[in-house]
């Protein structure tokens, strides 16, 4: 990770190195200081995991999780970046689409749930960087359904006992 100060300026970084030849008196240590120079590549600041209930969706503004610099390390306008979806781990679970910097994610249907990831790419036209966003679709216990069409042609007679098998009329998508 590139060290920056409170003003967003790149700082010097250091690395402490110890070299040994395997003997007790053959150890040498020193600190290397180096200046990190930006390469102009857009940078993601880890978009947080997102979650929503099955049958619904969310919209996420990705702009706060992006930064960019020019080749000299000077900050560049994030609004000049283009964002794209490069993949979804479980495409059968959700749909994902971008409108500018807003990512819209929707569950594929009312009964899909689980965890997946969406691959995102930011590009400044020359350099690009990728990140993953984890999405958790929460399972909701759906009520059983009762198909009353089994009674459509039913005729009941007074004083006569009737038996019904409802096993084919009751369904529960959650088991």
mmCIF file with all atom_site columns, C-alpha atoms in Angstrom:
data_model
loop_
_atom_site.group_PDB
_atom_site.id
_atom_site.type_symbol
_atom_site.label_atom_id
_atom_site.label_alt_id
_atom_site.label_comp_id
_atom_site.label_asym_id
_atom_site.label_entity_id
_atom_site.label_seq_id
_atom_site.pdbx_PDB_ins_code
_atom_site.Cartn_x
_atom_site.Cartn_y
_atom_site.Cartn_z
_atom_site.occupancy
_atom_site.B_iso_or_equiv
_atom_site.pdbx_formal_charge
_atom_site.auth_seq_id
_atom_site.auth_comp_id
_atom_site.auth_asym_id
_atom_site.auth_atom_id
_atom_site.pdbx_PDB_model_num
ATOM 1   C CA . UNK A 1 1   ? 0.000   0.000   0.000   1.00 0.00 ? 1   UNK A CA 1
ATOM 2   C CA . UNK A 1 2   ? 1.301   3.440   -0.880  1.00 0.00 ? 2   UNK A CA 1
ATOM 3   C CA . UNK A 1 3   ? 1.711   5.632   2.232   1.00 0.00 ? 3   UNK A CA 1
ATOM 4   C CA . UNK A 1 4   ? -0.050  9.011   2.045   1.00 0.00 ? 4   UNK A CA 1
ATOM 5   C CA . UNK A 1 5   ? -0.409  11.834  4.545   1.00 0.00 ? 5   UNK A CA 1
ATOM 6   C CA . UNK A 1 6   ? -3.592  13.630  5.637   1.00 0.00 ? 6   UNK A CA 1
ATOM 7   C CA . UNK A 1 7   ? -3.372  15.892  2.558   1.00 0.00 ? 7   UNK A CA 1
ATOM 8   C CA . UNK A 1 8   ? -3.295  12.890  0.211   1.00 0.00 ? 8   UNK A CA 1
ATOM 9   C CA . UNK A 1 9   ? 0.370   13.390  -0.676  1.00 0.00 ? 9   UNK A CA 1
ATOM 10  C CA . UNK A 1 10  ? 2.577   10.361  -1.299  1.00 0.00 ? 10  UNK A CA 1
ATOM 11  C CA . UNK A 1 11  ? 5.098   9.833   1.523   1.00 0.00 ? 11  UNK A CA 1
ATOM 12  C CA . UNK A 1 12  ? 8.475   8.151   1.747   1.00 0.00 ? 12  UNK A CA 1
ATOM 13  C CA . UNK A 1 13  ? 8.278   4.461   2.531   1.00 0.00 ? 13  UNK A CA 1
ATOM 14  C CA . UNK A 1 14  ? 10.832  2.364   4.345   1.00 0.00 ? 14  UNK A CA 1
ATOM 15  C CA . UNK A 1 15  ? 11.773  -1.264  4.509   1.00 0.00 ? 15  UNK A CA 1
ATOM 16  C CA . UNK A 1 16  ? 13.910  -2.809  7.239   1.00 0.00 ? 16  UNK A CA 1
ATOM 17  C CA . UNK A 1 17  ? 16.170  -5.547  5.834   1.00 0.00 ? 17  UNK A CA 1
ATOM 18  C CA . UNK A 1 18  ? 18.225  -8.133  7.722   1.00 0.00 ? 18  UNK A CA 1
ATOM 19  C CA . UNK A 1 19  ? 20.721  -10.370 5.935   1.00 0.00 ? 19  UNK A CA 1
ATOM 20  C CA . UNK A 1 20  ? 22.328  -13.376 7.613   1.00 0.00 ? 20  UNK A CA 1
ATOM 21  C CA . UNK A 1 21  ? 24.830  -16.009 6.545   1.00 0.00 ? 21  UNK A CA 1
ATOM 22  C CA . UNK A 1 22  ? 23.572  -18.399 9.226   1.00 0.00 ? 22  UNK A CA 1
ATOM 23  C CA . UNK A 1 23  ? 26.192  -17.625 11.892  1.00 0.00 ? 23  UNK A CA 1
ATOM 24  C CA . UNK A 1 24  ? 25.653  -15.517 14.993  1.00 0.00 ? 24  UNK A CA 1
ATOM 25  C CA . UNK A 1 25  ? 28.160  -12.854 13.940  1.00 0.00 ? 25  UNK A CA 1
ATOM 26  C CA . UNK A 1 26  ? 27.209  -12.843 10.246  1.00 0.00 ? 26  UNK A CA 1
ATOM 27  C CA . UNK A 1 27  ? 24.144  -10.588 10.504  1.00 0.00 ? 27  UNK A CA 1
ATOM 28  C CA . UNK A 1 28  ? 23.757  -7.201  8.868   1.00 0.00 ? 28  UNK A CA 1
ATOM 29  C CA . UNK A 1 29  ? 20.686  -4.973  9.044   1.00 0.00 ? 29  UNK A CA 1
ATOM 30  C CA . UNK A 1 30  ? 19.716  -1.636  7.603   1.00 0.00 ? 30  UNK A CA 1
ATOM 31  C CA . UNK A 1 31  ? 16.719  0.432   6.588   1.00 0.00 ? 31  UNK A CA 1
ATOM 32  C CA . UNK A 1 32  ? 16.019  1.243   2.967   1.00 0.00 ? 32  UNK A CA 1
ATOM 33  C CA . UNK A 1 33  ? 14.151  4.490   2.277   1.00 0.00 ? 33  UNK A CA 1
ATOM 34  C CA . UNK A 1 34  ? 12.443  4.951   -1.044  1.00 0.00 ? 34  UNK A CA 1
ATOM 35  C CA . UNK A 1 35  ? 10.068  7.389   -2.621  1.00 0.00 ? 35  UNK A CA 1
ATOM 36  C CA . UNK A 1 36  ? 6.936   5.895   -4.118  1.00 0.00 ? 36  UNK A CA 1
ATOM 37  C CA . UNK A 1 37  ? 6.215   7.294   -7.565  1.00 0.00 ? 37  UNK A CA 1
ATOM 38  C CA . UNK A 1 38  ? 2.722   6.977   -8.934  1.00 0.00 ? 38  UNK A CA 1
ATOM 39  C CA . UNK A 1 39  ? 2.219   5.190   -12.210 1.00 0.00 ? 39  UNK A CA 1
ATOM 40  C CA . UNK A 1 40  ? -0.999  6.996   -13.093 1.00 0.00 ? 40  UNK A CA 1
ATOM 41  C CA . UNK A 1 41  ? -3.163  3.916   -12.658 1.00 0.00 ? 41  UNK A CA 1
ATOM 42  C CA . UNK A 1 42  ? -6.659  4.381   -11.168 1.00 0.00 ? 42  UNK A CA 1
ATOM 43  C CA . UNK A 1 43  ? -6.941  2.977   -7.666  1.00 0.00 ? 43  UNK A CA 1
ATOM 44  C CA . UNK A 1 44  ? -9.860  1.321   -5.880  1.00 0.00 ? 44  UNK A CA 1
ATOM 45  C CA . UNK A 1 45  ? -10.282 1.867   -2.157  1.00 0.00 ? 45  UNK A CA 1
ATOM 46  C CA . UNK A 1 46  ? -12.045 -1.448  -1.492  1.00 0.00 ? 46  UNK A CA 1
ATOM 47  C CA . UNK A 1 47  ? -15.773 -0.992  -2.041  1.00 0.00 ? 47  UNK A CA 1
ATOM 48  C CA . UNK A 1 48  ? -17.481 -2.557  0.991   1.00 0.00 ? 48  UNK A CA 1
ATOM 49  C CA . UNK A 1 49  ? -19.561 -5.726  0.824   1.00 0.00 ? 49  UNK A CA 1
ATOM 50  C CA . UNK A 1 50  ? -23.200 -5.118  0.022   1.00 0.00 ? 50  UNK A CA 1
ATOM 51  C CA . UNK A 1 51  ? -26.272 -7.045  1.127   1.00 0.00 ? 51  UNK A CA 1
ATOM 52  C CA . UNK A 1 52  ? -29.992 -7.047  0.456   1.00 0.00 ? 52  UNK A CA 1
ATOM 53  C CA . UNK A 1 53  ? -32.993 -9.377  0.776   1.00 0.00 ? 53  UNK A CA 1
ATOM 54  C CA . UNK A 1 54  ? -33.987 -11.825 -1.950  1.00 0.00 ? 54  UNK A CA 1
ATOM 55  C CA . UNK A 1 55  ? -36.381 -10.351 -4.475  1.00 0.00 ? 55  UNK A CA 1
ATOM 56  C CA . UNK A 1 56  ? -34.915 -6.848  -4.112  1.00 0.00 ? 56  UNK A CA 1
ATOM 57  C CA . UNK A 1 57  ? -31.740 -4.964  -4.975  1.00 0.00 ? 57  UNK A CA 1
ATOM 58  C CA . UNK A 1 58  ? -29.435 -2.045  -4.217  1.00 0.00 ? 58  UNK A CA 1
ATOM 59  C CA . UNK A 1 59  ? -27.717 0.887   -5.877  1.00 0.00 ? 59  UNK A CA 1
ATOM 60  C CA . UNK A 1 60  ? -24.130 1.746   -4.910  1.00 0.00 ? 60  UNK A CA 1
ATOM 61  C CA . UNK A 1 61  ? -22.270 4.946   -5.786  1.00 0.00 ? 61  UNK A CA 1
ATOM 62  C CA . UNK A 1 62  ? -18.727 3.794   -6.675  1.00 0.00 ? 62  UNK A CA 1
ATOM 63  C CA . UNK A 1 63  ? -17.180 7.281   -6.944  1.00 0.00 ? 63  UNK A CA 1
ATOM 64  C CA . UNK A 1 64  ? -16.107 7.481   -3.236  1.00 0.00 ? 64  UNK A CA 1
ATOM 65  C CA . UNK A 1 65  ? -14.063 4.275   -3.665  1.00 0.00 ? 65  UNK A CA 1
ATOM 66  C CA . UNK A 1 66  ? -11.956 5.570   -6.583  1.00 0.00 ? 66  UNK A CA 1
ATOM 67  C CA . UNK A 1 67  ? -8.898  7.758   -6.976  1.00 0.00 ? 67  UNK A CA 1
ATOM 68  C CA . UNK A 1 68  ? -6.530  8.489   -9.832  1.00 0.00 ? 68  UNK A CA 1
ATOM 69  C CA . UNK A 1 69  ? -3.255  10.255  -10.503 1.00 0.00 ? 69  UNK A CA 1
ATOM 70  C CA . UNK A 1 70  ? -1.307  11.294  -13.538 1.00 0.00 ? 70  UNK A CA 1
ATOM 71  C CA . UNK A 1 71  ? 2.125   9.821   -14.291 1.00 0.00 ? 71  UNK A CA 1
ATOM 72  C CA . UNK A 1 72  ? 3.780   12.485  -12.116 1.00 0.00 ? 72  UNK A CA 1
ATOM 73  C CA . UNK A 1 73  ? 1.693   11.483  -9.097  1.00 0.00 ? 73  UNK A CA 1
ATOM 74  C CA . UNK A 1 74  ? -0.613  14.493  -9.187  1.00 0.00 ? 74  UNK A CA 1
ATOM 75  C CA . UNK A 1 75  ? -4.273  13.792  -8.376  1.00 0.00 ? 75  UNK A CA 1
ATOM 76  C CA . UNK A 1 76  ? -6.534  13.469  -11.403 1.00 0.00 ? 76  UNK A CA 1
ATOM 77  C CA . UNK A 1 77  ? -10.268 13.987  -11.615 1.00 0.00 ? 77  UNK A CA 1
ATOM 78  C CA . UNK A 1 78  ? -12.107 10.744  -10.821 1.00 0.00 ? 78  UNK A CA 1
ATOM 79  C CA . UNK A 1 79  ? -14.935 11.890  -13.107 1.00 0.00 ? 79  UNK A CA 1
ATOM 80  C CA . UNK A 1 80  ? -12.639 11.202  -16.074 1.00 0.00 ? 80  UNK A CA 1
ATOM 81  C CA . UNK A 1 81  ? -12.514 7.462   -15.290 1.00 0.00 ? 81  UNK A CA 1
ATOM 82  C CA . UNK A 1 82  ? -14.687 4.913   -17.037 1.00 0.00 ? 82  UNK A CA 1
ATOM 83  C CA . UNK A 1 83  ? -16.108 2.052   -14.966 1.00 0.00 ? 83  UNK A CA 1
ATOM 84  C CA . UNK A 1 84  ? -17.114 -1.363  -16.293 1.00 0.00 ? 84  UNK A CA 1
ATOM 85  C CA . UNK A 1 85  ? -18.342 -4.704  -14.991 1.00 0.00 ? 85  UNK A CA 1
ATOM 86  C CA . UNK A 1 86  ? -15.850 -7.420  -15.923 1.00 0.00 ? 86  UNK A CA 1
ATOM 87  C CA . UNK A 1 87  ? -17.720 -10.391 -14.501 1.00 0.00 ? 87  UNK A CA 1
ATOM 88  C CA . UNK A 1 88  ? -20.051 -11.901 -11.949 1.00 0.00 ? 88  UNK A CA 1
ATOM 89  C CA . UNK A 1 89  ? -19.199 -15.078 -10.050 1.00 0.00 ? 89  UNK A CA 1
ATOM 90  C CA . UNK A 1 90  ? -22.751 -16.504 -10.069 1.00 0.00 ? 90  UNK A CA 1
ATOM 91  C CA . UNK A 1 91  ? -24.622 -14.904 -12.968 1.00 0.00 ? 91  UNK A CA 1
ATOM 92  C CA . UNK A 1 92  ? -27.735 -16.952 -12.192 1.00 0.00 ? 92  UNK A CA 1
ATOM 93  C CA . UNK A 1 93  ? -28.134 -15.089 -8.869  1.00 0.00 ? 93  UNK A CA 1
ATOM 94  C CA . UNK A 1 94  ? -28.248 -11.457 -9.899  1.00 0.00 ? 94  UNK A CA 1
ATOM 95  C CA . UNK A 1 95  ? -28.181 -8.810  -12.565 1.00 0.00 ? 95  UNK A CA 1
ATOM 96  C CA . UNK A 1 96  ? -25.681 -5.960  -12.404 1.00 0.00 ? 96  UNK A CA 1
ATOM 97  C CA . UNK A 1 97  ? -25.560 -2.820  -14.500 1.00 0.00 ? 97  UNK A CA 1
ATOM 98  C CA . UNK A 1 98  ? -23.778 0.517   -14.405 1.00 0.00 ? 98  UNK A CA 1
ATOM 99  C CA . UNK A 1 99  ? -25.208 3.973   -14.939 1.00 0.00 ? 99  UNK A CA 1
ATOM 100 C CA . UNK A 1 100 ? -22.180 6.253   -14.755 1.00 0.00 ? 100 UNK A CA 1
ATOM 101 C CA . UNK A 1 101 ? -20.670 5.612   -11.315 1.00 0.00 ? 101 UNK A CA 1
ATOM 102 C CA . UNK A 1 102 ? -23.802 3.962   -9.896  1.00 0.00 ? 102 UNK A CA 1
ATOM 103 C CA . UNK A 1 103 ? -23.847 0.174   -9.769  1.00 0.00 ? 103 UNK A CA 1
ATOM 104 C CA . UNK A 1 104 ? -27.347 -1.335  -9.688  1.00 0.00 ? 104 UNK A CA 1
ATOM 105 C CA . UNK A 1 105 ? -27.575 -4.933  -8.432  1.00 0.00 ? 105 UNK A CA 1
ATOM 106 C CA . UNK A 1 106 ? -30.844 -6.916  -8.356  1.00 0.00 ? 106 UNK A CA 1
ATOM 107 C CA . UNK A 1 107 ? -31.650 -10.466 -7.296  1.00 0.00 ? 107 UNK A CA 1
ATOM 108 C CA . UNK A 1 108 ? -32.558 -12.579 -10.313 1.00 0.00 ? 108 UNK A CA 1
ATOM 109 C CA . UNK A 1 109 ? -35.870 -13.590 -8.713  1.00 0.00 ? 109 UNK A CA 1
ATOM 110 C CA . UNK A 1 110 ? -37.753 -13.729 -5.400  1.00 0.00 ? 110 UNK A CA 1
ATOM 111 C CA . UNK A 1 111 ? -36.179 -16.986 -4.251  1.00 0.00 ? 111 UNK A CA 1
ATOM 112 C CA . UNK A 1 112 ? -32.460 -16.711 -5.009  1.00 0.00 ? 112 UNK A CA 1
ATOM 113 C CA . UNK A 1 113 ? -30.045 -16.122 -2.138  1.00 0.00 ? 113 UNK A CA 1
ATOM 114 C CA . UNK A 1 114 ? -26.368 -16.563 -1.321  1.00 0.00 ? 114 UNK A CA 1
ATOM 115 C CA . UNK A 1 115 ? -23.028 -14.799 -1.696  1.00 0.00 ? 115 UNK A CA 1
ATOM 116 C CA . UNK A 1 116 ? -21.307 -13.832 -4.934  1.00 0.00 ? 116 UNK A CA 1
ATOM 117 C CA . UNK A 1 117 ? -18.804 -11.303 -6.256  1.00 0.00 ? 117 UNK A CA 1
ATOM 118 C CA . UNK A 1 118 ? -18.906 -8.725  -9.013  1.00 0.00 ? 118 UNK A CA 1
ATOM 119 C CA . UNK A 1 119 ? -15.675 -7.814  -10.807 1.00 0.00 ? 119 UNK A CA 1
ATOM 120 C CA . UNK A 1 120 ? -15.257 -4.094  -11.518 1.00 0.00 ? 120 UNK A CA 1
ATOM 121 C CA . UNK A 1 121 ? -12.707 -2.230  -13.637 1.00 0.00 ? 121 UNK A CA 1
ATOM 122 C CA . UNK A 1 122 ? -11.733 1.451   -13.562 1.00 0.00 ? 122 UNK A CA 1
ATOM 123 C CA . UNK A 1 123 ? -9.842  2.872   -16.535 1.00 0.00 ? 123 UNK A CA 1
ATOM 124 C CA . UNK A 1 124 ? -8.415  6.282   -17.360 1.00 0.00 ? 124 UNK A CA 1
ATOM 125 C CA . UNK A 1 125 ? -7.996  5.313   -21.021 1.00 0.00 ? 125 UNK A CA 1
ATOM 126 C CA . UNK A 1 126 ? -4.365  4.236   -20.564 1.00 0.00 ? 126 UNK A CA 1
ATOM 127 C CA . UNK A 1 127 ? -4.108  2.386   -17.259 1.00 0.00 ? 127 UNK A CA 1
ATOM 128 C CA . UNK A 1 128 ? -6.734  0.308   -15.465 1.00 0.00 ? 128 UNK A CA 1
ATOM 129 C CA . UNK A 1 129 ? -7.260  -1.484  -12.167 1.00 0.00 ? 129 UNK A CA 1
ATOM 130 C CA . UNK A 1 130 ? -9.714  -4.138  -11.052 1.00 0.00 ? 130 UNK A CA 1
ATOM 131 C CA . UNK A 1 131 ? -11.482 -4.914  -7.794  1.00 0.00 ? 131 UNK A CA 1
ATOM 132 C CA . UNK A 1 132 ? -14.107 -7.311  -6.477  1.00 0.00 ? 132 UNK A CA 1
ATOM 133 C CA . UNK A 1 133 ? -17.289 -6.381  -4.620  1.00 0.00 ? 133 UNK A CA 1
ATOM 134 C CA . UNK A 1 134 ? -18.913 -9.070  -2.489  1.00 0.00 ? 134 UNK A CA 1
ATOM 135 C CA . UNK A 1 135 ? -22.707 -9.192  -2.619  1.00 0.00 ? 135 UNK A CA 1
ATOM 136 C CA . UNK A 1 136 ? -24.816 -11.167 -0.136  1.00 0.00 ? 136 UNK A CA 1
ATOM 137 C CA . UNK A 1 137 ? -28.452 -11.829 -1.027  1.00 0.00 ? 137 UNK A CA 1
ATOM 138 C CA . UNK A 1 138 ? -30.248 -12.675 2.216   1.00 0.00 ? 138 UNK A CA 1
ATOM 139 C CA . UNK A 1 139 ? -32.682 -15.587 2.127   1.00 0.00 ? 139 UNK A CA 1
ATOM 140 C CA . UNK A 1 140 ? -36.174 -14.792 3.393   1.00 0.00 ? 140 UNK A CA 1
ATOM 141 C CA . UNK A 1 141 ? -38.598 -17.490 4.546   1.00 0.00 ? 141 UNK A CA 1
ATOM 142 C CA . UNK A 1 142 ? -41.447 -17.262 2.048   1.00 0.00 ? 142 UNK A CA 1
ATOM 143 C CA . UNK A 1 143 ? -44.935 -18.272 3.121   1.00 0.00 ? 143 UNK A CA 1
ATOM 144 C CA . UNK A 1 144 ? -46.332 -21.488 1.604   1.00 0.00 ? 144 UNK A CA 1
ATOM 145 C CA . UNK A 1 145 ? -48.810 -21.039 -1.252  1.00 0.00 ? 145 UNK A CA 1
ATOM 146 C CA . UNK A 1 146 ? -52.188 -22.712 -1.505  1.00 0.00 ? 146 UNK A CA 1
ATOM 147 C CA . UNK A 1 147 ? -53.730 -23.217 -4.955  1.00 0.00 ? 147 UNK A CA 1
ATOM 148 C CA . UNK A 1 148 ? -57.476 -22.833 -4.438  1.00 0.00 ? 148 UNK A CA 1
ATOM 149 C CA . UNK A 1 149 ? -58.244 -23.868 -8.012  1.00 0.00 ? 149 UNK A CA 1
ATOM 150 C CA . UNK A 1 150 ? -58.745 -27.416 -6.644  1.00 0.00 ? 150 UNK A CA 1
ATOM 151 C CA . UNK A 1 151 ? -62.163 -26.133 -5.507  1.00 0.00 ? 151 UNK A CA 1
ATOM 152 C CA . UNK A 1 152 ? -63.199 -24.654 -8.881  1.00 0.00 ? 152 UNK A CA 1
ATOM 153 C CA . UNK A 1 153 ? -65.604 -27.434 -9.861  1.00 0.00 ? 153 UNK A CA 1
ATOM 154 C CA . UNK A 1 154 ? -66.377 -28.671 -6.349  1.00 0.00 ? 154 UNK A CA 1
ATOM 155 C CA . UNK A 1 155 ? -69.947 -29.544 -5.443  1.00 0.00 ? 155 UNK A CA 1
ATOM 156 C CA . UNK A 1 156 ? -70.678 -30.439 -1.803  1.00 0.00 ? 156 UNK A CA 1
ATOM 157 C CA . UNK A 1 157 ? -73.835 -32.220 -0.753  1.00 0.00 ? 157 UNK A CA 1
ATOM 158 C CA . UNK A 1 158 ? -75.440 -31.688 2.636   1.00 0.00 ? 158 UNK A CA 1
ATOM 159 C CA . UNK A 1 159 ? -74.938 -34.687 4.907   1.00 0.00 ? 159 UNK A CA 1
ATOM 160 C CA . UNK A 1 160 ? -72.295 -36.291 2.681   1.00 0.00 ? 160 UNK A CA 1
ATOM 161 C CA . UNK A 1 161 ? -68.706 -36.520 3.893   1.00 0.00 ? 161 UNK A CA 1
ATOM 162 C CA . UNK A 1 162 ? -65.915 -35.594 1.445   1.00 0.00 ? 162 UNK A CA 1
ATOM 163 C CA . UNK A 1 163 ? -62.149 -36.097 1.613   1.00 0.00 ? 163 UNK A CA 1
ATOM 164 C CA . UNK A 1 164 ? -59.548 -33.912 -0.061  1.00 0.00 ? 164 UNK A CA 1
ATOM 165 C CA . UNK A 1 165 ? -55.870 -34.473 -0.853  1.00 0.00 ? 165 UNK A CA 1
ATOM 166 C CA . UNK A 1 166 ? -54.194 -31.053 -0.665  1.00 0.00 ? 166 UNK A CA 1
ATOM 167 C CA . UNK A 1 167 ? -50.644 -32.319 -1.245  1.00 0.00 ? 167 UNK A CA 1
ATOM 168 C CA . UNK A 1 168 ? -50.658 -31.119 -4.869  1.00 0.00 ? 168 UNK A CA 1
ATOM 169 C CA . UNK A 1 169 ? -52.246 -27.768 -3.958  1.00 0.00 ? 169 UNK A CA 1
ATOM 170 C CA . UNK A 1 170 ? -49.711 -26.635 -1.344  1.00 0.00 ? 170 UNK A CA 1
ATOM 171 C CA . UNK A 1 171 ? -46.228 -25.513 -2.353  1.00 0.00 ? 171 UNK A CA 1
ATOM 172 C CA . UNK A 1 172 ? -43.371 -24.017 -0.366  1.00 0.00 ? 172 UNK A CA 1
ATOM 173 C CA . UNK A 1 173 ? -40.376 -22.717 -2.344  1.00 0.00 ? 173 UNK A CA 1
ATOM 174 C CA . UNK A 1 174 ? -38.269 -22.784 0.828   1.00 0.00 ? 174 UNK A CA 1
ATOM 175 C CA . UNK A 1 175 ? -39.005 -26.453 1.467   1.00 0.00 ? 175 UNK A CA 1
#
